[in-house]
Short mmCIF file of C-alpha atoms and ligand atoms in Angstrom, two decimals:
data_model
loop_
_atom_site.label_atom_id
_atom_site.label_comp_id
_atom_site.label_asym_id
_atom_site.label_seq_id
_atom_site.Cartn_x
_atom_site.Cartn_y
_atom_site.Cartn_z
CA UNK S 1 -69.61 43.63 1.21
CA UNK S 2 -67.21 42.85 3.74
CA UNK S 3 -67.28 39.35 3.27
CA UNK S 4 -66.23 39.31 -0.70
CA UNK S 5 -63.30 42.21 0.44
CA UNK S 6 -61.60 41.16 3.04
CA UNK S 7 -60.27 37.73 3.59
CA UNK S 8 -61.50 35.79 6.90
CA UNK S 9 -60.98 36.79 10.49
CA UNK S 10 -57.69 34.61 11.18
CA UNK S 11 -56.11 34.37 7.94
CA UNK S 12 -53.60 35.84 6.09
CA UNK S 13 -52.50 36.52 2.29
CA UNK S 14 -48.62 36.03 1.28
CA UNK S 15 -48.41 38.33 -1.34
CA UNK S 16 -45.48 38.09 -3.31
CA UNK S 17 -42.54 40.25 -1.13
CA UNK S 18 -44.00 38.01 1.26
CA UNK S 19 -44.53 35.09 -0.10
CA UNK S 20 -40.90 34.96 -1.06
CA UNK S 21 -39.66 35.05 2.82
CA UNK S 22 -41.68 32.12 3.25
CA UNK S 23 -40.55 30.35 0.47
CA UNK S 24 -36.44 30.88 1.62
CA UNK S 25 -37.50 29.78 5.33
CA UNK S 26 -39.67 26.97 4.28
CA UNK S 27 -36.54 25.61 2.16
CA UNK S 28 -34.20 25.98 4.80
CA UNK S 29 -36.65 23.68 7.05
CA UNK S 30 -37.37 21.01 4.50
CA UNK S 31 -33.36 20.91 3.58
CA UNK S 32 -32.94 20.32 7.23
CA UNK S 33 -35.78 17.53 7.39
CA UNK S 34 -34.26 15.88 3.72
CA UNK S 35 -30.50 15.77 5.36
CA UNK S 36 -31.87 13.60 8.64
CA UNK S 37 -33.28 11.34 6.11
CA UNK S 38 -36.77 12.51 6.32
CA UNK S 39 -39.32 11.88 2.86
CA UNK S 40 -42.15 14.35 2.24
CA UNK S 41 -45.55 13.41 3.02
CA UNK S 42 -48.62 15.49 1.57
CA UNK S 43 -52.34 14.58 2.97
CA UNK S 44 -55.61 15.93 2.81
CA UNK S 45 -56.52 18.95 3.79
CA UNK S 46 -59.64 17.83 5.44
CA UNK S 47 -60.11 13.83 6.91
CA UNK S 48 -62.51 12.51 8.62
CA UNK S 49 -63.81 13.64 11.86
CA UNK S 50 -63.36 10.95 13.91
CA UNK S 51 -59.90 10.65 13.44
CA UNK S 52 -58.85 13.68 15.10
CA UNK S 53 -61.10 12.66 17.83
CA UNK S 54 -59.35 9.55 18.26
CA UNK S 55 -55.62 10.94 17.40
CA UNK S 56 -55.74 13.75 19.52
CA UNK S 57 -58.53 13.08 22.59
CA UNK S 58 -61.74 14.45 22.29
CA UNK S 59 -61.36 16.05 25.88
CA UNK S 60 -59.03 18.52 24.36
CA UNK S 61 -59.57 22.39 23.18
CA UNK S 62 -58.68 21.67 20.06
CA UNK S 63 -60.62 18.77 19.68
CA UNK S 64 -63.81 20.64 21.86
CA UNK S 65 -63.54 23.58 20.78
CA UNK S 66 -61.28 24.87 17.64
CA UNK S 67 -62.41 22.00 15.04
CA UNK S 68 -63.59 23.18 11.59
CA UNK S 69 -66.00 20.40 11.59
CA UNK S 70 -68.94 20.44 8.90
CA UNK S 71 -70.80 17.43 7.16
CA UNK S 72 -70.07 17.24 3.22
CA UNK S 73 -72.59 16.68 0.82
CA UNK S 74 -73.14 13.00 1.88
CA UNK S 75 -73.50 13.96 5.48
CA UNK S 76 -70.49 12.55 6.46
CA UNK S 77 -68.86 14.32 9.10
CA UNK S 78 -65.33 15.60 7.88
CA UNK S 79 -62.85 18.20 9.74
CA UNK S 80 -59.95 20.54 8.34
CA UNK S 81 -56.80 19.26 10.11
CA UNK S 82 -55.77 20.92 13.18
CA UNK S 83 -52.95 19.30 13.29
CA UNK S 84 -50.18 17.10 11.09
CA UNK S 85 -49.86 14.30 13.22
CA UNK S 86 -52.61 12.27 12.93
CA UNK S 87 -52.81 12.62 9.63
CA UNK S 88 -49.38 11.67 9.26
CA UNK S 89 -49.98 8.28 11.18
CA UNK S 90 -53.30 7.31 9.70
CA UNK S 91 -51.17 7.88 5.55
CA UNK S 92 -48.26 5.50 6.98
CA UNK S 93 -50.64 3.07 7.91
CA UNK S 94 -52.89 3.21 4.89
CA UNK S 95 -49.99 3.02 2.72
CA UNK S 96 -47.97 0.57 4.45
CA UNK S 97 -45.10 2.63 4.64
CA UNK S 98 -43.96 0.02 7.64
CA UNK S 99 -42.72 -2.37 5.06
CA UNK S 100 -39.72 -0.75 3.85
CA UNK S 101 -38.34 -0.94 7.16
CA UNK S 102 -38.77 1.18 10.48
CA UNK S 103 -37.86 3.75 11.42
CA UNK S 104 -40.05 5.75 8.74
CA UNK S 105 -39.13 9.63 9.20
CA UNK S 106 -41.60 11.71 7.29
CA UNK S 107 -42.18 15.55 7.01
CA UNK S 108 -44.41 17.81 6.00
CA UNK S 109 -45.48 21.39 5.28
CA UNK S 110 -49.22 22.29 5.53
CA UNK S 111 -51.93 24.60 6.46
CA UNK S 112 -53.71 23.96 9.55
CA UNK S 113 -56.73 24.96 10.97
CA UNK S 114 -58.31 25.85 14.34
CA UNK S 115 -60.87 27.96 15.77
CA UNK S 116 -59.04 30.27 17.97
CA UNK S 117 -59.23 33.70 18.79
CA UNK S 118 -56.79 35.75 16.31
CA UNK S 119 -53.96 37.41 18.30
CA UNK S 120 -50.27 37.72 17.01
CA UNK S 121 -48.94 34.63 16.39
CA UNK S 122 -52.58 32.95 16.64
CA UNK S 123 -54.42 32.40 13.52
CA UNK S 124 -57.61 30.03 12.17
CA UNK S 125 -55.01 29.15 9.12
CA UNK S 126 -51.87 28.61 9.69
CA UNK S 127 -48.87 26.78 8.43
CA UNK S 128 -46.83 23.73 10.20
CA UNK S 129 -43.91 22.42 9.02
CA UNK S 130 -43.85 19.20 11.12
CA UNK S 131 -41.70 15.68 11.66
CA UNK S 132 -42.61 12.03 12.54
CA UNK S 133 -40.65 8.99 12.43
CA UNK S 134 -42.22 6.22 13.79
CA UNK S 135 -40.76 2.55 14.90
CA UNK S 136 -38.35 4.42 17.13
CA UNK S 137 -38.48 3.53 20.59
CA UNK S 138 -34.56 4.65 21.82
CA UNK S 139 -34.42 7.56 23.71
CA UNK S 140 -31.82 8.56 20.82
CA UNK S 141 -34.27 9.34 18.67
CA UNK S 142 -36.11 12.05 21.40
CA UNK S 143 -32.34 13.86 21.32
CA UNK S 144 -32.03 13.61 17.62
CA UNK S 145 -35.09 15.29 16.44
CA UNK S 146 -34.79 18.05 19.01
CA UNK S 147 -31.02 18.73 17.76
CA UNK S 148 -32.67 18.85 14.09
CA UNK S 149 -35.46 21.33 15.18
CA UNK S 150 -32.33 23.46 17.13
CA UNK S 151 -29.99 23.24 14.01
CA UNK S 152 -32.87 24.42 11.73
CA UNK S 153 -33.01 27.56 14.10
CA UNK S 154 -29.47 27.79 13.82
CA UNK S 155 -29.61 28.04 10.07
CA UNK S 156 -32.57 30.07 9.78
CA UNK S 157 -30.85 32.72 12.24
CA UNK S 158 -33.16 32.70 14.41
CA UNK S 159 -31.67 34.09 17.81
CA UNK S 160 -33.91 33.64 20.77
CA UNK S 161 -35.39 30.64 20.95
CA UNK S 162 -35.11 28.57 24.22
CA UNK S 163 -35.99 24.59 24.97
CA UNK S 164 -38.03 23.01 27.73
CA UNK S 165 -38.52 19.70 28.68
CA UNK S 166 -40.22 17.53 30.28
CA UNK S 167 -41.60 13.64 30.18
CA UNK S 168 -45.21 12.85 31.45
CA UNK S 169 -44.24 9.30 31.23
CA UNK S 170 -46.84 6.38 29.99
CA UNK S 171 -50.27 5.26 30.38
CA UNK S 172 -49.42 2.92 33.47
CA UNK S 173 -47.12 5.52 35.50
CA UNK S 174 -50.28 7.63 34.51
CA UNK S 175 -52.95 5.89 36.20
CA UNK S 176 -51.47 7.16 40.17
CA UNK S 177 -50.59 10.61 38.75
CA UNK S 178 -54.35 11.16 37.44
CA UNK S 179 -55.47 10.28 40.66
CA UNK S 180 -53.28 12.49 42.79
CA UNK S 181 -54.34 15.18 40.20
CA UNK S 182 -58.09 14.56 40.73
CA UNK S 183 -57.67 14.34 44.38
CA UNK S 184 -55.44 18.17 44.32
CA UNK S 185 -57.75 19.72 41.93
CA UNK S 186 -61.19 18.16 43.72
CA UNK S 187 -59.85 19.57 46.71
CA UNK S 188 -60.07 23.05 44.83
CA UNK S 189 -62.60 22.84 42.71
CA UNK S 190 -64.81 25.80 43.17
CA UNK S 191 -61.81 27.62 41.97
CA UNK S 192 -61.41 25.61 38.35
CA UNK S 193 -63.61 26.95 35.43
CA UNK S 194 -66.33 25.34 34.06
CA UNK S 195 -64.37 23.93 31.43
CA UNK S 196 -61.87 22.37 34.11
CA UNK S 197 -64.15 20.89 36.21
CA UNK S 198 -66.00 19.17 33.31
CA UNK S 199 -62.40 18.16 32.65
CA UNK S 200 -61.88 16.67 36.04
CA UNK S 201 -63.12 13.44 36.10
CA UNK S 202 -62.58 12.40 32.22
CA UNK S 203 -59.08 14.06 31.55
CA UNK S 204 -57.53 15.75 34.41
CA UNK S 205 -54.69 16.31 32.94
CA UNK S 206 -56.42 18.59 30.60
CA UNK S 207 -56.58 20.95 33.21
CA UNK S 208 -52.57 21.69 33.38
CA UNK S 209 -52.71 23.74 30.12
CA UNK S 210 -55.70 25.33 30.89
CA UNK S 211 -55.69 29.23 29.65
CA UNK S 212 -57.83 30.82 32.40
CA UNK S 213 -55.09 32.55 35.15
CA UNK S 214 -57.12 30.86 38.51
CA UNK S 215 -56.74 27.57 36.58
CA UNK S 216 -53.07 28.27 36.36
CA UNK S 217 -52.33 29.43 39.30
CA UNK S 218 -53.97 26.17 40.82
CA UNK S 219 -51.94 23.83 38.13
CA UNK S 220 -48.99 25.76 39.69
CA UNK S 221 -49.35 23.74 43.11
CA UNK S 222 -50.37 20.88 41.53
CA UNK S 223 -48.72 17.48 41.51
CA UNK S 224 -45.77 17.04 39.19
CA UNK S 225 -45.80 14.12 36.57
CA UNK S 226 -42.38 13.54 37.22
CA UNK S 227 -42.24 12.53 40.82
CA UNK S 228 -44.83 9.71 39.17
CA UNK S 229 -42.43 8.34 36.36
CA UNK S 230 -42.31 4.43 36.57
CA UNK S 231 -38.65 2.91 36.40
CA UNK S 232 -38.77 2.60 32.70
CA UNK S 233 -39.83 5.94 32.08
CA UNK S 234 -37.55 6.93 34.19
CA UNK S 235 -34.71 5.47 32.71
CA UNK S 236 -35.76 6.78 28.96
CA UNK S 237 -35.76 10.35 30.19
CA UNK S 238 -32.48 9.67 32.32
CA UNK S 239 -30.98 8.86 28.76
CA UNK S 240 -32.70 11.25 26.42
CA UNK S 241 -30.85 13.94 28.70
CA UNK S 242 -27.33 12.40 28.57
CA UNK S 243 -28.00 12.47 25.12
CA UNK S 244 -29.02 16.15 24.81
CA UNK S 245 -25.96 17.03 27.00
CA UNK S 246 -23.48 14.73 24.41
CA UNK S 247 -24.86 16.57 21.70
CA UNK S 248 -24.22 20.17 23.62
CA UNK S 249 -28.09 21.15 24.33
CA UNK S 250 -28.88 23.17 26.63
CA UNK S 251 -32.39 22.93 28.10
CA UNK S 252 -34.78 24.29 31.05
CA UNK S 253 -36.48 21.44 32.52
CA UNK S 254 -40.27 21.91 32.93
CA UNK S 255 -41.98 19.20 35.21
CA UNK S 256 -45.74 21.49 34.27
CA UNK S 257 -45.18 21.22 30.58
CA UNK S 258 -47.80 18.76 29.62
CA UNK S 259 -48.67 19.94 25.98
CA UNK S 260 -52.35 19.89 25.09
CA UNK S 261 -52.78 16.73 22.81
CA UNK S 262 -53.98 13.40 24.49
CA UNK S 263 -51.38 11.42 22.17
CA UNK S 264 -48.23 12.43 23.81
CA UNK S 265 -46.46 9.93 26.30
CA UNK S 266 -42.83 10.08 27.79
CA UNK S 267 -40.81 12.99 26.28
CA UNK S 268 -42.84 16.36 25.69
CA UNK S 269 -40.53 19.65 24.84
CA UNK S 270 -41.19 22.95 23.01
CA UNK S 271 -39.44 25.78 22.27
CA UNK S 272 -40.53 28.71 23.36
CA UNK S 273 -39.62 32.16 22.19
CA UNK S 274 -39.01 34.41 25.09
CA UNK S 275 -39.34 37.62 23.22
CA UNK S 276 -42.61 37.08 21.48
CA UNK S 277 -43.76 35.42 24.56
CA UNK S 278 -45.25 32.02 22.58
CA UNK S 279 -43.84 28.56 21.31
CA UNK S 280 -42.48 28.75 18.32
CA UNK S 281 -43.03 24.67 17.91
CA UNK S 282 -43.60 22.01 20.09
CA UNK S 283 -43.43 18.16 20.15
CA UNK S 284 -42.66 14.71 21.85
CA UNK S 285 -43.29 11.06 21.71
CA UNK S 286 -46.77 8.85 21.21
CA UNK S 287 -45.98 5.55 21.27
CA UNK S 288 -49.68 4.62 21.86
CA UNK S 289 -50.86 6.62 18.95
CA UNK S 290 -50.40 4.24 15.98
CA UNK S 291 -51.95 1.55 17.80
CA UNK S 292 -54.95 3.97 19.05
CA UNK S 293 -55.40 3.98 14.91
CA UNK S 294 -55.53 0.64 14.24
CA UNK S 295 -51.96 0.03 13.82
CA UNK S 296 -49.76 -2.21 15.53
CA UNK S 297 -47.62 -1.18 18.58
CA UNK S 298 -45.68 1.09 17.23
CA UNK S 299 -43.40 4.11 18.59
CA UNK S 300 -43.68 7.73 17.27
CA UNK S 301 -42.56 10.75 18.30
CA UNK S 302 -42.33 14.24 16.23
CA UNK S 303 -42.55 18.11 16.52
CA UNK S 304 -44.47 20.45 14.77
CA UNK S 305 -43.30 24.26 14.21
CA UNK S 306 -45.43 27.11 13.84
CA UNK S 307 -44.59 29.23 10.52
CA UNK S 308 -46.47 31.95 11.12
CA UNK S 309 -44.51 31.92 14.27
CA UNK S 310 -41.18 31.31 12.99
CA UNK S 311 -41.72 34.06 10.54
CA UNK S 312 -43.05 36.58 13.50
CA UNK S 313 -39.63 36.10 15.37
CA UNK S 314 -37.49 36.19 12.23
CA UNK S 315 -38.99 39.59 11.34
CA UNK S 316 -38.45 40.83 15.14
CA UNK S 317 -34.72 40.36 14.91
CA UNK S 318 -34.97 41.75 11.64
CA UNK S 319 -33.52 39.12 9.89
CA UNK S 320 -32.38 39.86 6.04
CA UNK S 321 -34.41 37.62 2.93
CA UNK S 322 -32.47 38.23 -0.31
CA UNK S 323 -34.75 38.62 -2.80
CA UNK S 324 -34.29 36.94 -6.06
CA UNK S 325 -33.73 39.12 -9.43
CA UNK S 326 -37.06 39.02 -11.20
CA UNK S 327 -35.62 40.65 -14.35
CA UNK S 328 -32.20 40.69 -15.43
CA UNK S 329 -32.72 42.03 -18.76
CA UNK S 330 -35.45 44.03 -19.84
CA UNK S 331 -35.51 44.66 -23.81
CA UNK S 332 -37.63 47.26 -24.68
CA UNK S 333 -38.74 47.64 -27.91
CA UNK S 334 -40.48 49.86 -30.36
CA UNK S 335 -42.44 48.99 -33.45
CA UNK S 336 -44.46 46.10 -33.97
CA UNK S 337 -41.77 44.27 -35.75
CA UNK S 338 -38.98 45.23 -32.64
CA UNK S 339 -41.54 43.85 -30.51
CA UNK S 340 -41.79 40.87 -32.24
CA UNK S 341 -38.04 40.15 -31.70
CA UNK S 342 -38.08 41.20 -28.02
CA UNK S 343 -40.75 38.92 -27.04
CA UNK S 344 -38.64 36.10 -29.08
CA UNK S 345 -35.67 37.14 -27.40
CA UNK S 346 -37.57 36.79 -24.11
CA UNK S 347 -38.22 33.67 -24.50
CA UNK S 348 -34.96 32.43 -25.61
CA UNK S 349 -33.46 33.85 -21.93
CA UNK S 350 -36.41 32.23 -20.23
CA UNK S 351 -35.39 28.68 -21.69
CA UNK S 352 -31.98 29.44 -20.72
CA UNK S 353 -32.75 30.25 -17.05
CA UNK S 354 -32.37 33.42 -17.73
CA UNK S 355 -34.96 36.25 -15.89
CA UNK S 356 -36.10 38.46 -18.81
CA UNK S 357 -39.27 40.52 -19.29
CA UNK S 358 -40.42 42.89 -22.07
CA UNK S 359 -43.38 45.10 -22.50
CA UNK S 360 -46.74 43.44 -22.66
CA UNK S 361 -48.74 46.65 -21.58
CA UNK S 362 -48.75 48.53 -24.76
CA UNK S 363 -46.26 51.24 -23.31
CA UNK S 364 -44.00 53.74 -25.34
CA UNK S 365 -40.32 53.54 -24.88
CA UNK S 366 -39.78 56.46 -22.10
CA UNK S 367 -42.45 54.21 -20.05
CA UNK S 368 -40.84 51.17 -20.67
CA UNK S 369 -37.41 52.10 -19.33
CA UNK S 370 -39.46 53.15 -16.63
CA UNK S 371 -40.49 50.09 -15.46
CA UNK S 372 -37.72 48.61 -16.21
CA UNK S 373 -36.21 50.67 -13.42
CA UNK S 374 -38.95 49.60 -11.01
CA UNK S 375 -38.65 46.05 -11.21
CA UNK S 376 -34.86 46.13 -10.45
CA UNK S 377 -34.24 45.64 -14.29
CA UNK S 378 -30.16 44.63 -13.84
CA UNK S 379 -29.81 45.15 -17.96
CA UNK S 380 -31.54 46.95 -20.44
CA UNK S 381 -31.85 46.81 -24.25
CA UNK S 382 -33.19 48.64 -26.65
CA UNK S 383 -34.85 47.35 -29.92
CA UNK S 384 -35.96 49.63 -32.93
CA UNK S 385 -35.63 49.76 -36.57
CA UNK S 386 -31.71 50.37 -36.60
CA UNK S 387 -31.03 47.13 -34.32
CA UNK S 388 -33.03 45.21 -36.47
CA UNK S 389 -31.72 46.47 -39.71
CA UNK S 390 -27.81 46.00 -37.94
CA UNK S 391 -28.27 42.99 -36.58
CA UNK S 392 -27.02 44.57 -33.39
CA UNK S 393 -28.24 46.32 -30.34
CA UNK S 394 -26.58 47.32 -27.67
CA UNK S 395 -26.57 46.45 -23.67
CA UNK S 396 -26.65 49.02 -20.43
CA UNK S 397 -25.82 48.14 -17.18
CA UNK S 398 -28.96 50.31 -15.33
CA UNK S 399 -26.72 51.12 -12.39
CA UNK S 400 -23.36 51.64 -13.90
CA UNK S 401 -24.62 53.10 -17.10
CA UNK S 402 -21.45 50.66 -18.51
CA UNK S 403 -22.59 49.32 -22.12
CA UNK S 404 -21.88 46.75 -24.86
CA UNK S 405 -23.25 45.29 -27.56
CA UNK S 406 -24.65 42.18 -28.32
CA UNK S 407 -25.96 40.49 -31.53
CA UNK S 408 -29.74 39.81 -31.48
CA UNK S 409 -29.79 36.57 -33.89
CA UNK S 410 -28.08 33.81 -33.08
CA UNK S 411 -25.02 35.21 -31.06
CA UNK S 412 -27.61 36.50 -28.73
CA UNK S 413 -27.33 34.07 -25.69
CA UNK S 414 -23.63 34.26 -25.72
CA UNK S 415 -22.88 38.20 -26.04
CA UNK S 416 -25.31 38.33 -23.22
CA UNK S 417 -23.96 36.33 -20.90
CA UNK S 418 -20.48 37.07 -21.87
CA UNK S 419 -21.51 41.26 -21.38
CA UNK S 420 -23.22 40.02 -18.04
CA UNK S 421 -21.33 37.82 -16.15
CA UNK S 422 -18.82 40.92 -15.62
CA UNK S 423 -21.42 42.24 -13.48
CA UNK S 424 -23.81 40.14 -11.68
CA UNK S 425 -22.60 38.39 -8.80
CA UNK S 426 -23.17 34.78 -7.57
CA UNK S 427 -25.80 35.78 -5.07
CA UNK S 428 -28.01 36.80 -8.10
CA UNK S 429 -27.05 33.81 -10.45
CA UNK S 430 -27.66 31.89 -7.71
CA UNK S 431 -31.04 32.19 -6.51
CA UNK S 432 -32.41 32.51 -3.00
CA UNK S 433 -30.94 30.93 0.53
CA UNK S 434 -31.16 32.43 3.83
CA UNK S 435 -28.77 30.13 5.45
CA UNK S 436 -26.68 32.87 7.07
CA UNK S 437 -25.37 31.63 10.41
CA UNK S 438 -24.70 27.76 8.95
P1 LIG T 1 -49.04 22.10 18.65
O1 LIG T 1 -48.18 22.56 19.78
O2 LIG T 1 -50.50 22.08 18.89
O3 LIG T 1 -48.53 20.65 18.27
O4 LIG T 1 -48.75 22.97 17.38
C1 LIG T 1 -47.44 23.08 16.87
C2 LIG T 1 -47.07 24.53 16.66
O5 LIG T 1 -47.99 25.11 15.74
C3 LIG T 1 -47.18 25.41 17.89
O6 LIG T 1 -46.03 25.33 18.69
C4 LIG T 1 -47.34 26.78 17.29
O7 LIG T 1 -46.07 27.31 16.93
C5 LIG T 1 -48.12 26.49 16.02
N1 LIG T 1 -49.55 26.82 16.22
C6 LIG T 1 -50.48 26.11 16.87
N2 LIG T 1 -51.66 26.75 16.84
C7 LIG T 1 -51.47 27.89 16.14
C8 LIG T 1 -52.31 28.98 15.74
N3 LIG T 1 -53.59 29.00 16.05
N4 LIG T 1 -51.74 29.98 15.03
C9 LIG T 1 -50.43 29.97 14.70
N5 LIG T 1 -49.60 28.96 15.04
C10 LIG T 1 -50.10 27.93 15.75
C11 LIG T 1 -49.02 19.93 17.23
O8 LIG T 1 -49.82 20.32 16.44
C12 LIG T 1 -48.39 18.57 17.11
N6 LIG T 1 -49.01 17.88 15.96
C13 LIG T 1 -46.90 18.65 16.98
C14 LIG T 1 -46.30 17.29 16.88
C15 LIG T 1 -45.89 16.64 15.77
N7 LIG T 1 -46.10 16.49 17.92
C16 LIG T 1 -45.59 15.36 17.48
N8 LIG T 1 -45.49 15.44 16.18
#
């Protein structure tokens, strides 16, 4: 029974309170994204296997081990995206977005999925809102997407959120660091796990973000990428932090963050939140990834944020979501003809904009004011066999108890709104927006 009642291990249902949080954060993000010059980009929720494989390294854990991989009907091998990244890169190729010009900035919004173990702020579905721009080599496009990520923060409110960096340079200044790592960690290696030490001659890196606390402690001692940055990488990070510090960024550098996706080269930074003791997003460059697809040489470089995350901190600090008014006016009616009007009156507020509801459960008139009261109702109105015969009912203010009238033919729209606008403020005309620190 369990599995038709409860939904699976690692997900989560927005209802509607809920759902309305998300919806205010989520707009503050893609606002953010639309004022860098960024376009939406919606892919599939599932692609095929091998491209995940390829985009992200198949000696990673998400790649070994968190995949939702299954064959479809055809026995092709397909997998729900773990990630927005590759996905992102293989739609800009297929649809040539490279021929309006680089740099293409695109971002996105979507559901992810990976076989972890559930924990707060770990889920098998969860939501990224994520970034690329690709055909950006200048280390001033590393400083401007971090300032974006930081300025979305900044308008969402959210308070404790930190930045580290780091750059684990490119595949030739790679080559001597993967041997000193081998060399360290072969030197060690009846204390790596088993996963490590399959790890050690294919991807050695690998084993820097590995979860088990011996590993860590050993990736603690271990060489640092950056004493192995050639001169150009060198000079890229040199620049992306003058950058950082002309923009005012402040930043803990991190020579052991190393992120755990194969694609990443040069700049690699997350933000972690100190509280809640997890990254809140992460991100960096590939500029071997679009070739890796089939593209031509071509820089990228993004971030992804977790919303499940994002949400988790907001909530901790307590952060305020106004919610919008779901009913302004409630007429309630009685008598088939009264109802009649009210639902035609209904739907005259609804084509203005205008949040309305009457009864549609078959409830008397002491039951209808009821709920009208429970949803928030800000007006109320009463329909019966006198307001239809007048011509004329008459408006209440629910809280104030203030009242006037209104005509219910053709001056309707107008009394209401001119018996209204007395009382509701902008917030509530207005809608939702959560930008309270801007
Ligand atoms: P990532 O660090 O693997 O990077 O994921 C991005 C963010 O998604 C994480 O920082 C975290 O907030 C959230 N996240 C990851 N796994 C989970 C989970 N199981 N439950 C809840 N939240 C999670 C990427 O995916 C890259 N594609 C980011 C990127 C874009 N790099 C360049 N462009």
């Amino acid at each position: 029974m369990d599995l038709i009642t409860r939904a699976p291990k690692g997900t989560a249902d927005l209802v509607p309170e809920a759902a309305e949080k998300w919806r205010a954060m989520e707009e503050v993000l893609a606002s953010e994204a639309r004022l860098n010059g960024f376009g939406e980009i919606r892919t599939p929720v599932f692609e095929h296997t091998e491209l995940f494989q390829r985009g992200m390294g198949d000696v990673t854990d998400v790649v070994e081990k968190q995949m939702y991989t299954f064959e479809d009907k055809a026995g092709r091998s397909v997998t729900l995206r773990p990630e927005g990244t590759a996905g992102a890169v293989r739609a800009m190729l297929e649809n040539g977005l490279f021929n309006a010009g680089y740099p293409v900035k695109l971002y996105y919004n979507i559901p992810c999925y990976r076989y972890e173990k559930p924990q707060a702020g770990r889920m098998r579905e969860f939501r990224t809102f994520g970034v690329e721009v690709f055909g950006a080599a200048e280390p001033a496009a590393d400083a401007q997407i971090i300032a974006m990520a930081l300025s979305a923060f900044r308008r969402l409110g959210l308070q404790d959120v930190g930045l580290q960096l780091n750059s684990i340079g490119c595949k030739d200044c790679r080559k001597d660091y993967h041997q000193a790592l081998k060399e360290y960690f072969s030197a060690r290696r009846d204390q790596l796990c088993a996963t490590c030490l399959s790890r050690l001659d294919r991807n050695p890196m690998r084993i820097l973000d590995c979860k088990s606390p011996d590993c860590q402690a050993l990736a603690a001692g271990a060489p640092k990428i950056t004493d192995y940055l050639c001169p150009d990488c060198q000079e890229h990070f040199a620049k992306v932090r003058e950058y950082l510090a002309a923009l005012g960024i402040e930043y803990t550098l991190d020579p052991g963050l190393v992120r755990g996706l194969d694609y990443y080269t040069r700049t690699v930074f997350e933000f972690p939140s100190q509280s809640l003791g997890f990254a809140l997003g992460g991100g960096g460059r590939y500029d071997g990834l679009v070739e890796e697809m089939g593209g031509s040489p071509t820089p990228g470089l993004g971030f992804g944020l977790g919303l499940d995350r994002l949400m988790l901190a907001l909530e901790a600090q307590k952060a305020e979501f106004p919610q919008p008014v779901r009913c302004e006016l409630y007429i309630a009616a009685m008598g088939d003809e009264a109802r009649v009007r009210a639902l035609a009156l209904v739907d005259i507020l609804h084509k203005c904009g205008i949040p309305a509801g009457c009864d549609i459960c078959g409830r008397g008139l002491k039951a209808q004011m009821k709920y009208a009261g429970k949803i928030g109702a800000k007006f109320s109105m009463v329909l019966g066999e006198d307001e239809l015969s007048s011509g004329q009912a008459v408006l209440k203010d629910m809280s104030s108890g203030e009242t006037g009238k209104a005509g219910i033919g053709e001056s309707f729209v107008g009394d209401y709104l001119a018996f209204s606008t007395a009382y509701l403020d902008d917030e509530i005309r207005g809608g939702i927006s959560i930008a309270q620190n801007t």
